[in-house]
């Protein structure tokens, strides 16, 4: 082993020479300057951990999972596959934008025009990560040491691989990515939900007929604990009422900076490719990070504060919320435990925006609608496919009700986790929290009065649907 | 998924006339899955991610959107802006309609065509030449592989504009 890194969550993380070399590249080092949880530190002051340590954690867990599976299944994954999978785990977040997911939400919002965005801000971070690997010197390093760049990029993007087991380890409901962030985010925020016995859980992983990962049914309570932890973290940290408010204002400020070309400092494919082509020039890529964007936003605030234009004054007020952690807006939260899906929430949000359309036109930058992502949705997952049916006789097995977690009792066929008679998830797997957050300029009494006049229509949409 | 894409989804379903049938019929929902896989491959990007399942390419998001749209009343649907397809998009939708008429009655055929296309275009496999693809198709879809002629399927996919094969 070439290098050992101390990690507060996992202890020592071991890297070989090539992995260490990749970690030392400026493109990877940039992840030190991207906070894992954006502005969650405004609520949980110690939540300052970064994507860098998260990537190392995912890498470490991936290695553990491969060892467990190989031990139980007679070297199921050969050295070639394990090396590439570990590298994919290490590089899986390479393409993250500043403040992590805060900027990524742009492309999903109907009210944000992203035509002027550079291409890398219009695509998912996984796709951008793949792009960086293929067009930078990282590709040369990997190929020189006999890594399969195409395989690594496909694993990162969540595409299916001929060997389905391989893709499941970092793209699954209980994958190394989710496990790490639940443990890490819980630790650094201090909320305590993620105190999972991950050693026991990982050691319960096994393979069924060399086709898919299943979990020993003895770990059923640990699976429940994992899902509840994820749900709790989602509610208390990722979609925290006030945390979401700051993230939303950051997204808005960033959007303004991007469409007016203040950020990022490079925009075209040519510019980007020139920067990432070699180690020296790629130091410029460090500017695509939290501190640089924050600095741009701060400069905008300084400029707008002195302006006499109404829109600029309002913008400065909006930006002020994140510069000085100020609650310039009244935050109204409506949430309900329901069986609404992602699309139903999108439609609900659209209906609410329609209702508030006139107010939003009359008071630009003073009223916003925000619906954070659901958790506990019908599939308990948003990007990963459910496992295939294992019982070949179940021809009419409805795929849309499949779950991704399968458990197996000794000498029996695997079954879908939530179908087990032993778990309370039998009753609640199709439910989750739908949240709607409305932000109103708290100094505008006229706006608040007008909003109150239509609030009952909004609550009817949310609670009666 | 953006609301614009949800509306496009509904309009395409209306045009094909398959929306209400699929509500109670699992097989029809599978048809829906494959048709929307094809339409994205033909060039209308609805931001729906597919992966490989027991019945070939499948998207849980698509089923989610389908049921969301089905639960909307006509009055509620009037909330949404009217979307007009571009000329190119209309050509693609017409093409899809023809594919539906040609293959839509045979779910096995649809599944096999979609699976071959997926394995060729969207799955990472080591050997991406025709023999490499054939081997993986046989491995993942053995029953359908013996039912249909792989070469003919490739030709048909090429004819429909999905593949450019040597």
XYZ file of C-alpha atoms in Angstrom:
631
model
C 0.000 0.000 0.000
C 1.411 3.346 -1.098
C -0.435 5.877 1.052
C -2.750 5.962 4.047
C -5.145 8.816 4.747
C -6.761 9.368 8.123
C -10.521 9.714 7.948
C -12.794 10.483 10.962
C -15.547 8.173 9.682
C -13.593 5.108 8.514
C -10.203 5.385 10.133
C -7.470 4.695 7.622
C -8.121 4.808 3.893
C -5.485 3.103 1.777
C -4.492 4.096 -1.739
C -2.118 2.521 -4.215
C 0.367 4.573 -6.216
C -1.928 5.340 -9.168
C -4.892 6.203 -6.970
C -2.636 8.510 -4.963
C -1.364 10.117 -8.155
C -4.942 10.804 -9.295
C -5.841 12.282 -5.906
C -2.880 14.674 -6.154
C -3.983 16.119 -9.513
C -5.369 19.689 -9.389
C -8.602 18.466 -11.019
C -9.213 16.123 -8.092
C -7.844 18.535 -5.488
C -10.556 20.996 -6.578
C -13.008 18.819 -4.641
C -11.476 20.136 -1.397
C -13.099 23.460 -2.269
C -16.589 22.109 -2.836
C -18.637 21.659 0.289
C -20.581 18.427 0.438
C -23.685 20.138 1.820
C -23.487 23.644 0.323
C -24.787 26.055 2.973
C -25.913 23.460 5.539
C -23.213 24.919 7.780
C -25.498 27.911 8.228
C -27.678 25.559 10.244
C -25.131 22.972 11.391
C -21.893 24.910 11.871
C -19.608 21.872 11.618
C -21.020 20.710 8.286
C -17.943 21.949 6.429
C -16.840 18.605 5.037
C -16.096 18.496 1.359
C -16.535 16.341 -1.737
C -12.871 15.357 -1.473
C -13.318 13.394 1.750
C -16.631 11.979 0.525
C -14.952 10.571 -2.607
C -12.284 8.927 -0.482
C -14.996 7.464 1.729
C -16.912 6.013 -1.229
C -13.679 4.594 -2.570
C -12.972 2.923 0.766
C -16.469 1.421 1.077
C -16.376 0.171 -2.517
C -13.172 -1.660 -1.725
C -14.798 -3.210 1.346
C -17.848 -4.357 -0.596
C -15.728 -5.953 -3.310
C -13.755 -7.876 -0.679
C -16.924 -9.121 1.035
C -18.486 -10.275 -2.230
C -15.321 -11.922 -3.461
C -14.838 -13.752 -0.177
C -18.367 -15.149 -0.214
C -18.604 -15.856 -3.934
C -15.321 -17.383 -4.916
C -13.611 -14.341 -6.420
C -16.680 -13.182 -8.284
C -15.028 -9.901 -9.353
C -11.612 -10.183 -10.945
C -8.770 -7.770 -10.309
C -9.402 -5.812 -13.522
C -13.016 -5.106 -12.572
C -12.212 -4.258 -8.968
C -9.470 -1.789 -9.927
C -11.735 0.012 -12.375
C -14.669 0.031 -10.004
C -12.545 1.508 -7.209
C -11.279 4.186 -9.579
C -14.854 4.972 -10.642
C -15.782 5.299 -6.963
C -12.864 7.659 -6.368
C -13.759 9.815 -9.374
C -17.542 9.575 -9.171
C -18.003 13.202 -8.052
C -15.212 14.738 -10.094
C -17.686 16.790 -12.118
C -19.530 18.415 -9.232
C -20.235 22.122 -9.582
C -19.587 24.584 -6.764
C -21.853 24.086 -3.771
C -22.647 20.572 -5.004
C -26.291 20.070 -5.933
C -27.308 23.709 -5.435
C -26.269 24.610 -8.968
C -27.331 21.334 -10.516
C -30.975 22.054 -9.809
C -30.944 24.838 -12.388
C -31.626 22.599 -15.321
C -34.665 21.115 -13.603
C -36.426 24.411 -12.946
C -38.925 25.551 -15.554
C -38.582 29.187 -14.461
C -34.822 29.328 -14.968
C -33.552 30.069 -18.422
C -30.383 28.098 -18.912
C -29.804 28.872 -22.589
C -26.830 31.048 -21.692
C -25.337 28.451 -19.372
C -22.089 26.791 -20.423
C -22.654 23.194 -21.477
C -21.151 21.699 -18.319
C -23.737 23.418 -16.162
C -26.606 21.978 -18.187
C -25.650 18.327 -17.773
C -25.669 16.097 -14.655
C -22.436 16.151 -12.700
C -21.815 12.478 -13.507
C -21.781 13.281 -17.205
C -19.459 16.217 -16.635
C -17.190 14.011 -14.553
C -16.966 11.588 -17.469
C -16.183 14.481 -19.764
C -13.359 15.661 -17.523
C -11.845 12.204 -17.391
C -12.001 11.701 -21.174
C -10.651 15.137 -22.122
C -7.973 15.697 -19.511
C -4.585 14.234 -18.653
C -6.360 11.979 -16.144
C -7.209 9.764 -19.108
C -3.515 9.470 -19.953
C -2.620 8.520 -16.392
C -5.343 5.876 -16.321
C -4.509 4.385 -19.709
C -0.826 4.313 -18.911
C -1.662 2.064 -15.978
C -4.077 -0.176 -17.917
C -7.350 1.171 -16.568
C -10.417 0.996 -18.805
C -11.502 4.630 -19.136
C -14.728 3.780 -20.944
C -15.746 1.329 -18.230
C -14.953 3.849 -15.499
C -16.996 6.565 -17.226
C -19.968 4.245 -17.730
C -19.876 3.235 -14.070
C -19.774 6.887 -13.019
C -22.733 7.767 -15.262
C -24.824 4.915 -13.880
C -25.086 3.155 -17.214
C -25.632 -0.552 -17.329
C -22.556 -2.690 -17.609
C -22.483 -6.209 -19.007
C -21.513 -7.332 -15.509
C -24.525 -5.986 -13.626
C -23.007 -6.671 -10.198
C -20.255 -4.178 -10.930
C -22.629 -1.317 -11.637
C -24.765 -2.106 -8.601
C -21.961 -1.583 -6.086
C -21.845 2.170 -6.752
C -25.328 2.520 -8.251
C -27.810 0.857 -5.982
C -30.142 1.697 -3.148
C -27.537 0.504 -0.635
C -24.469 1.518 -2.579
C -21.178 2.837 -1.273
C -22.132 6.420 -2.225
C -25.284 6.481 -0.100
C -23.642 4.657 2.773
C -20.795 7.137 2.928
C -22.845 10.289 2.777
C -25.297 9.080 5.392
C -22.484 8.243 7.788
C -20.435 11.331 6.951
C -23.246 13.886 6.862
C -24.660 12.591 10.106
C -21.253 12.804 11.758
C -20.428 16.338 10.635
C -23.860 17.843 11.165
C -24.112 16.199 14.560
C -27.712 15.043 14.000
C -26.910 11.478 14.960
C -29.379 9.783 12.608
C -26.741 7.994 10.607
C -25.323 5.890 13.401
C -25.691 2.741 11.330
C -23.872 -0.495 12.016
C -22.394 -0.442 8.541
C -19.858 -3.187 9.329
C -22.674 -5.651 9.939
C -24.610 -4.380 6.955
C -21.686 -4.698 4.530
C -20.845 -8.148 5.813
C -24.408 -9.191 4.989
C -23.952 -8.474 1.295
C -23.825 -11.483 -0.966
C -24.496 -12.483 -4.555
C -27.362 -14.538 -5.840
C -26.553 -16.734 -8.854
C -23.762 -14.276 -9.723
C -26.459 -11.984 -11.069
C -27.328 -9.547 -8.319
C -26.525 -8.329 -4.856
C -28.803 -9.441 -2.064
C -28.593 -8.909 1.680
C -28.808 -11.625 4.307
C -32.225 -11.346 5.944
C -30.560 -11.237 9.374
C -29.706 -7.611 8.547
C -33.337 -6.598 8.029
C -33.344 -4.185 10.981
C -30.116 -2.643 9.741
C -31.728 -2.052 6.357
C -34.687 -0.406 8.063
C -32.294 1.685 10.125
C -30.473 2.747 6.974
C -33.675 3.808 5.207
C -35.006 5.664 8.243
C -31.628 7.388 8.643
C -31.715 8.496 5.053
C -35.255 9.738 5.427
C -34.432 11.634 8.628
C -31.311 13.202 7.176
C -33.259 14.235 4.134
C -35.901 15.929 6.214
C -33.654 17.459 8.870
C -30.595 18.353 6.818
C -30.976 18.206 3.022
C -34.441 19.793 2.944
C -34.295 21.629 6.258
C -36.718 24.545 6.093
C -34.139 27.267 6.706
C -31.267 25.413 5.065
C -33.337 25.068 1.894
C -34.055 28.774 2.040
C -30.334 29.661 2.023
C -29.613 27.138 -0.716
C -32.443 28.519 -2.789
C -31.110 32.080 -2.466
C -27.657 30.819 -3.376
C -29.071 29.107 -6.472
C -30.780 32.318 -7.493
C -27.642 34.395 -6.952
C -25.560 31.870 -8.848
C -28.062 31.807 -11.694
C -27.793 35.567 -12.018
C -23.989 35.365 -12.000
C -23.968 32.703 -14.684
C -26.428 34.215 -17.154
C -24.663 37.570 -16.877
C -21.373 35.809 -17.501
C -19.647 36.700 -14.248
C -19.174 32.996 -13.576
C -17.604 30.601 -14.435
C -14.321 32.093 -15.685
C -14.316 29.671 -18.648
C -17.364 28.775 -20.684
C -16.692 27.140 -24.026
C -15.559 23.574 -24.673
C -12.317 24.875 -26.189
C -11.508 26.989 -23.166
C -12.260 24.138 -20.806
C -10.314 21.583 -22.829
C -7.267 23.853 -22.908
C -7.386 24.268 -19.152
C -7.707 20.576 -18.332
C -5.265 19.364 -20.957
C -2.269 19.337 -18.629
C -1.398 19.462 -14.971
C -0.106 23.046 -14.913
C -2.942 24.681 -16.814
C -5.527 22.668 -14.854
C -4.773 24.774 -11.771
C -7.126 27.291 -13.433
C -9.866 24.729 -12.959
C -9.714 25.411 -9.214
C -11.678 28.580 -9.962
C -14.723 26.367 -10.564
C -15.279 26.085 -6.821
C -17.221 27.454 -3.874
C -14.872 30.243 -2.835
C -14.555 31.710 -6.323
C -18.304 31.747 -6.913
C -18.958 33.166 -3.466
C -16.498 35.953 -4.183
C -18.305 36.802 -7.432
C -21.636 36.882 -5.599
C -20.147 39.110 -2.887
C -18.871 41.559 -5.517
C -22.318 41.662 -7.092
C -23.823 42.459 -3.728
C -21.367 45.350 -3.233
C -22.254 46.700 -6.660
C -26.071 46.383 -6.281
C -26.133 47.796 -2.792
C -25.120 51.204 -4.181
C -27.529 51.056 -7.110
C -30.679 53.121 -7.397
C -32.471 50.679 -9.728
C -35.306 48.868 -7.956
C -34.443 45.441 -9.353
C -30.813 45.773 -8.299
C -31.813 46.819 -4.806
C -34.031 43.759 -4.548
C -31.251 41.556 -5.859
C -28.824 42.946 -3.307
C -31.334 42.112 -0.595
C -31.600 38.573 -1.913
C -27.835 38.129 -2.035
C -27.468 39.659 1.422
C -29.285 36.635 2.847
C -26.383 34.358 1.986
C -23.517 36.789 2.552
C -24.581 37.660 6.081
C -26.850 34.709 6.844
C -29.842 37.010 7.063
C -33.441 35.924 6.987
C -34.777 38.733 4.810
C -37.664 36.563 3.789
C -40.538 35.040 5.682
C -40.392 31.260 5.274
C -43.697 29.436 5.024
C -43.517 25.671 5.172
C -46.251 23.262 4.173
C -45.473 19.590 4.449
C -47.457 16.404 4.312
C -46.757 12.714 4.643
C -48.243 11.380 1.456
C -47.871 8.982 -1.425
C -47.081 11.694 -3.950
C -44.372 10.906 -6.448
C -41.725 13.233 -7.929
C -43.808 14.039 -10.978
C -46.902 14.696 -8.895
C -44.847 17.114 -6.808
C -43.614 18.850 -9.983
C -47.205 19.251 -11.138
C -48.284 20.477 -7.719
C -45.541 23.088 -7.771
C -46.618 24.204 -11.211
C -50.197 24.678 -10.005
C -48.998 26.761 -7.078
C -46.764 28.886 -9.290
C -49.722 29.457 -11.581
C -51.771 30.639 -8.648
C -49.007 33.005 -7.573
C -48.166 34.138 -11.102
C -49.592 37.637 -10.745
C -47.898 38.220 -7.411
C -44.589 36.986 -8.787
C -44.839 39.376 -11.724
C -45.847 42.270 -9.524
C -43.089 41.618 -6.991
C -40.041 40.160 -8.753
C -37.329 38.774 -6.424
C -39.710 39.082 -3.487
C -41.702 35.864 -3.656
C -40.474 32.372 -4.466
C -41.847 28.827 -4.511
C -39.557 25.966 -3.643
C -40.394 22.256 -3.517
C -37.414 20.229 -2.311
C -37.077 16.719 -3.616
C -39.257 13.976 -2.114
C -37.812 11.192 -0.100
C -39.369 7.823 0.625
C -40.924 7.875 -2.847
C -42.531 4.852 -4.422
C -39.287 3.343 -5.561
C -37.052 4.458 -2.660
C -34.656 5.499 -5.369
C -34.544 8.017 -8.170
C -31.881 6.830 -10.525
C -31.272 3.183 -10.001
C -33.219 0.369 -11.589
C -34.898 -2.254 -9.481
C -33.438 -5.717 -9.663
C -34.871 -8.101 -12.200
C -37.395 -10.647 -11.026
C -35.610 -13.651 -9.714
C -38.518 -16.039 -9.744
C -38.904 -16.798 -13.437
C -42.459 -17.988 -12.843
C -43.604 -14.558 -11.768
C -44.412 -13.459 -15.285
C -46.865 -10.869 -14.215
C -44.516 -9.328 -11.667
C -45.207 -5.658 -11.960
C -41.874 -3.956 -12.513
C -43.057 -0.607 -11.392
C -43.646 -1.934 -7.915
C -40.228 -3.545 -7.687
C -37.771 -2.325 -5.104
C -34.046 -2.308 -5.323
C -33.259 -4.000 -2.039
C -33.529 -7.793 -2.001
C -32.995 -9.932 1.062
C -32.391 -13.627 1.354
C -32.994 -16.061 4.175
C -30.799 -19.143 4.285
C -31.861 -21.866 1.821
C -34.703 -19.776 0.437
C -35.123 -17.669 -2.688
C -34.487 -13.937 -2.346
C -37.467 -11.658 -1.915
C -38.027 -7.951 -2.243
C -37.255 -6.314 1.090
C -40.554 -4.502 1.547
C -42.529 -7.686 0.784
C -40.985 -9.499 3.691
C -43.446 -10.318 6.475
C -40.897 -9.152 8.988
C -40.609 -5.502 8.085
C -42.955 -2.626 8.836
C -42.016 -1.191 5.436
C -44.704 -3.466 4.044
C -47.124 -0.763 5.115
C -45.276 2.453 4.357
C -42.974 1.958 1.386
C -45.067 4.104 -0.925
C -45.127 7.167 1.286
C -42.912 10.149 1.812
C -42.810 13.803 2.740
C -43.873 16.397 0.210
C -42.705 19.864 1.201
C -43.602 23.212 -0.266
C -41.688 26.267 0.887
C -42.805 29.799 0.076
C -40.430 32.698 0.656
C -41.854 36.202 1.008
C -39.998 39.483 1.459
C -40.829 40.080 5.095
C -40.595 43.854 4.787
C -43.302 44.028 2.142
C -46.594 44.142 4.086
C -48.609 44.584 0.924
C -47.179 41.370 -0.549
C -47.774 39.419 2.655
C -51.365 40.657 2.851
C -52.036 39.639 -0.762
C -50.448 36.260 -0.210
C -52.570 35.615 2.884
C -55.655 36.333 0.806
C -54.907 33.353 -1.454
C -53.154 31.071 1.011
C -56.224 28.882 1.473
C -56.186 28.026 -2.253
C -52.569 26.961 -1.952
C -53.170 24.785 1.095
C -56.125 23.224 -0.689
C -53.849 22.193 -3.563
C -51.250 20.760 -1.198
C -53.431 19.013 1.358
C -56.480 18.052 -0.595
C -54.791 16.439 -3.585
C -38.802 16.026 -14.892
C -39.780 19.454 -16.131
C -43.438 20.231 -16.557
C -42.811 20.939 -20.251
C -41.645 17.359 -20.722
C -44.604 16.052 -18.746
C -46.930 17.902 -21.111
C -45.062 16.561 -24.159
C -45.383 13.077 -22.718
C -49.145 13.464 -22.362
C -49.541 14.858 -25.862
C -47.569 12.029 -27.409
C -49.640 9.471 -25.476
C -52.846 11.146 -26.668
C -51.620 11.069 -30.251
C -50.734 7.387 -30.058
C -54.027 6.633 -28.299
C -52.490 4.368 -25.688
C -52.730 6.354 -22.488
C -55.961 5.143 -20.928
C -55.483 1.525 -22.020
C -52.252 1.282 -20.078
C -53.829 2.179 -16.756
C -55.184 -1.302 -16.021
C -53.030 -3.346 -18.347
C -49.447 -4.150 -17.448
C -48.634 -5.253 -21.002
C -49.783 -1.908 -22.366
C -47.555 -0.161 -19.861
C -44.644 -2.174 -21.146
C -45.532 -1.020 -24.666
C -45.538 2.546 -23.369
C -42.109 2.004 -21.844
C -40.611 0.768 -25.096
C -42.233 3.430 -27.266
C -40.845 6.213 -25.127
C -37.456 4.587 -25.190
C -37.629 4.642 -28.981
C -38.834 8.229 -29.190
C -35.868 9.425 -27.162
C -33.553 7.479 -29.433
C -35.196 9.075 -32.448
C -34.437 12.525 -31.063
C -37.096 13.864 -28.680
C -35.304 14.098 -25.354
C -37.739 13.964 -22.454
C -35.018 13.525 -19.866
C -36.213 10.008 -18.968
C -33.464 7.710 -17.800
C -33.650 4.041 -18.781
C -31.863 1.008 -17.419
C -31.985 -2.667 -18.274
C -34.633 -4.826 -16.599
C -36.237 -8.238 -16.905
C -38.360 -6.929 -19.786
C -35.625 -4.870 -21.409
C -35.144 -1.103 -21.151
C -37.375 0.330 -18.494
C -37.751 3.581 -16.581
C -39.415 3.809 -13.148
C -39.623 7.579 -13.728
C -41.762 7.017 -16.799
C -44.292 4.937 -14.877
C -44.300 7.593 -12.182
C -45.007 10.327 -14.754
C -47.660 8.202 -16.418
C -49.658 7.760 -13.220
C -49.216 11.422 -12.287
C -50.623 12.493 -15.626
C -53.435 9.955 -15.443
C -54.516 11.380 -12.098
C -54.957 14.883 -13.489
C -58.465 16.052 -14.345
C -59.122 17.830 -17.641
C -59.650 21.089 -15.760
C -56.339 20.709 -13.983
C -54.598 20.040 -17.235
C -55.786 23.398 -18.492
C -53.404 24.999 -16.008
C -50.515 24.022 -18.157
C -49.179 25.947 -21.108
C -49.984 24.661 -24.552
C -46.895 23.130 -26.097
C -46.386 23.056 -29.835
C -44.069 20.468 -31.272
C -41.502 21.598 -33.822
C -41.667 20.314 -37.380
C -38.837 17.874 -36.659
C -40.565 16.614 -33.520
C -43.807 16.041 -35.438
C -41.915 13.960 -38.006
C -40.457 11.871 -35.186
C -43.854 11.365 -33.551
C -45.318 10.240 -36.889
C -42.452 7.819 -37.269
C -43.076 6.462 -33.800
C -46.736 6.011 -34.637
C -45.766 3.921 -37.661
C -43.429 1.834 -35.498
C -46.241 1.348 -33.003
C -48.588 0.172 -35.754
C -45.938 -2.168 -37.123
C -44.608 -3.690 -33.889
C -47.052 -2.634 -31.190
C -49.173 -5.776 -31.161
C -46.300 -8.064 -30.325
C -44.842 -7.211 -26.908
C -42.076 -9.788 -27.292
C -40.986 -8.167 -30.528
C -41.025 -4.700 -28.970
C -39.057 -5.957 -26.020
C -36.461 -7.638 -28.204
C -36.041 -4.675 -30.559
C -35.670 -2.306 -27.620
C -33.249 -4.644 -25.852
C -31.007 -5.038 -28.893
C -30.969 -1.288 -29.376
C -30.225 -0.704 -25.704
C -27.386 -3.203 -25.601
C -25.942 -1.706 -28.743
C -26.325 1.965 -27.797
C -26.640 2.327 -24.042
C -24.923 -0.548 -22.319
C -21.202 -0.775 -21.733
C -19.950 -3.981 -23.320
C -16.378 -4.910 -24.114
C -16.803 -5.873 -27.756
C -19.000 -3.396 -29.522
C -18.889 -5.023 -32.959
C -21.868 -6.976 -34.266
C -20.658 -10.287 -32.856
C -20.003 -8.702 -29.468
C -23.509 -7.266 -29.324
C -25.001 -10.570 -30.502
C -23.233 -12.451 -27.725
C -24.535 -10.114 -25.017
C -28.076 -10.164 -26.426
C -28.018 -13.951 -26.371
C -26.760 -13.918 -22.793
C -29.314 -11.424 -21.485
C -32.316 -12.362 -23.639
C -31.878 -16.055 -24.488
C -35.570 -16.870 -24.992
C -36.205 -13.957 -27.320
C -32.891 -14.512 -29.068
C -34.053 -17.955 -30.119
C -37.479 -16.630 -31.105
C -36.384 -13.806 -33.399
C -33.710 -13.498 -36.063
C -31.009 -11.216 -34.727
C -29.742 -10.152 -38.177
C -33.239 -9.212 -39.320
C -33.774 -7.180 -36.163
C -30.553 -5.273 -36.770
C -31.603 -4.528 -40.326
C -35.011 -3.342 -39.209
C -33.491 -1.080 -36.553
C -31.178 0.317 -39.169
C -34.065 0.834 -41.584
C -35.989 2.735 -38.930
C -33.022 5.019 -38.399
C -31.890 3.789 -34.974
C -28.592 2.272 -36.010
C -25.807 2.854 -38.436
C -24.223 -0.531 -38.762
C -21.584 -1.684 -41.169
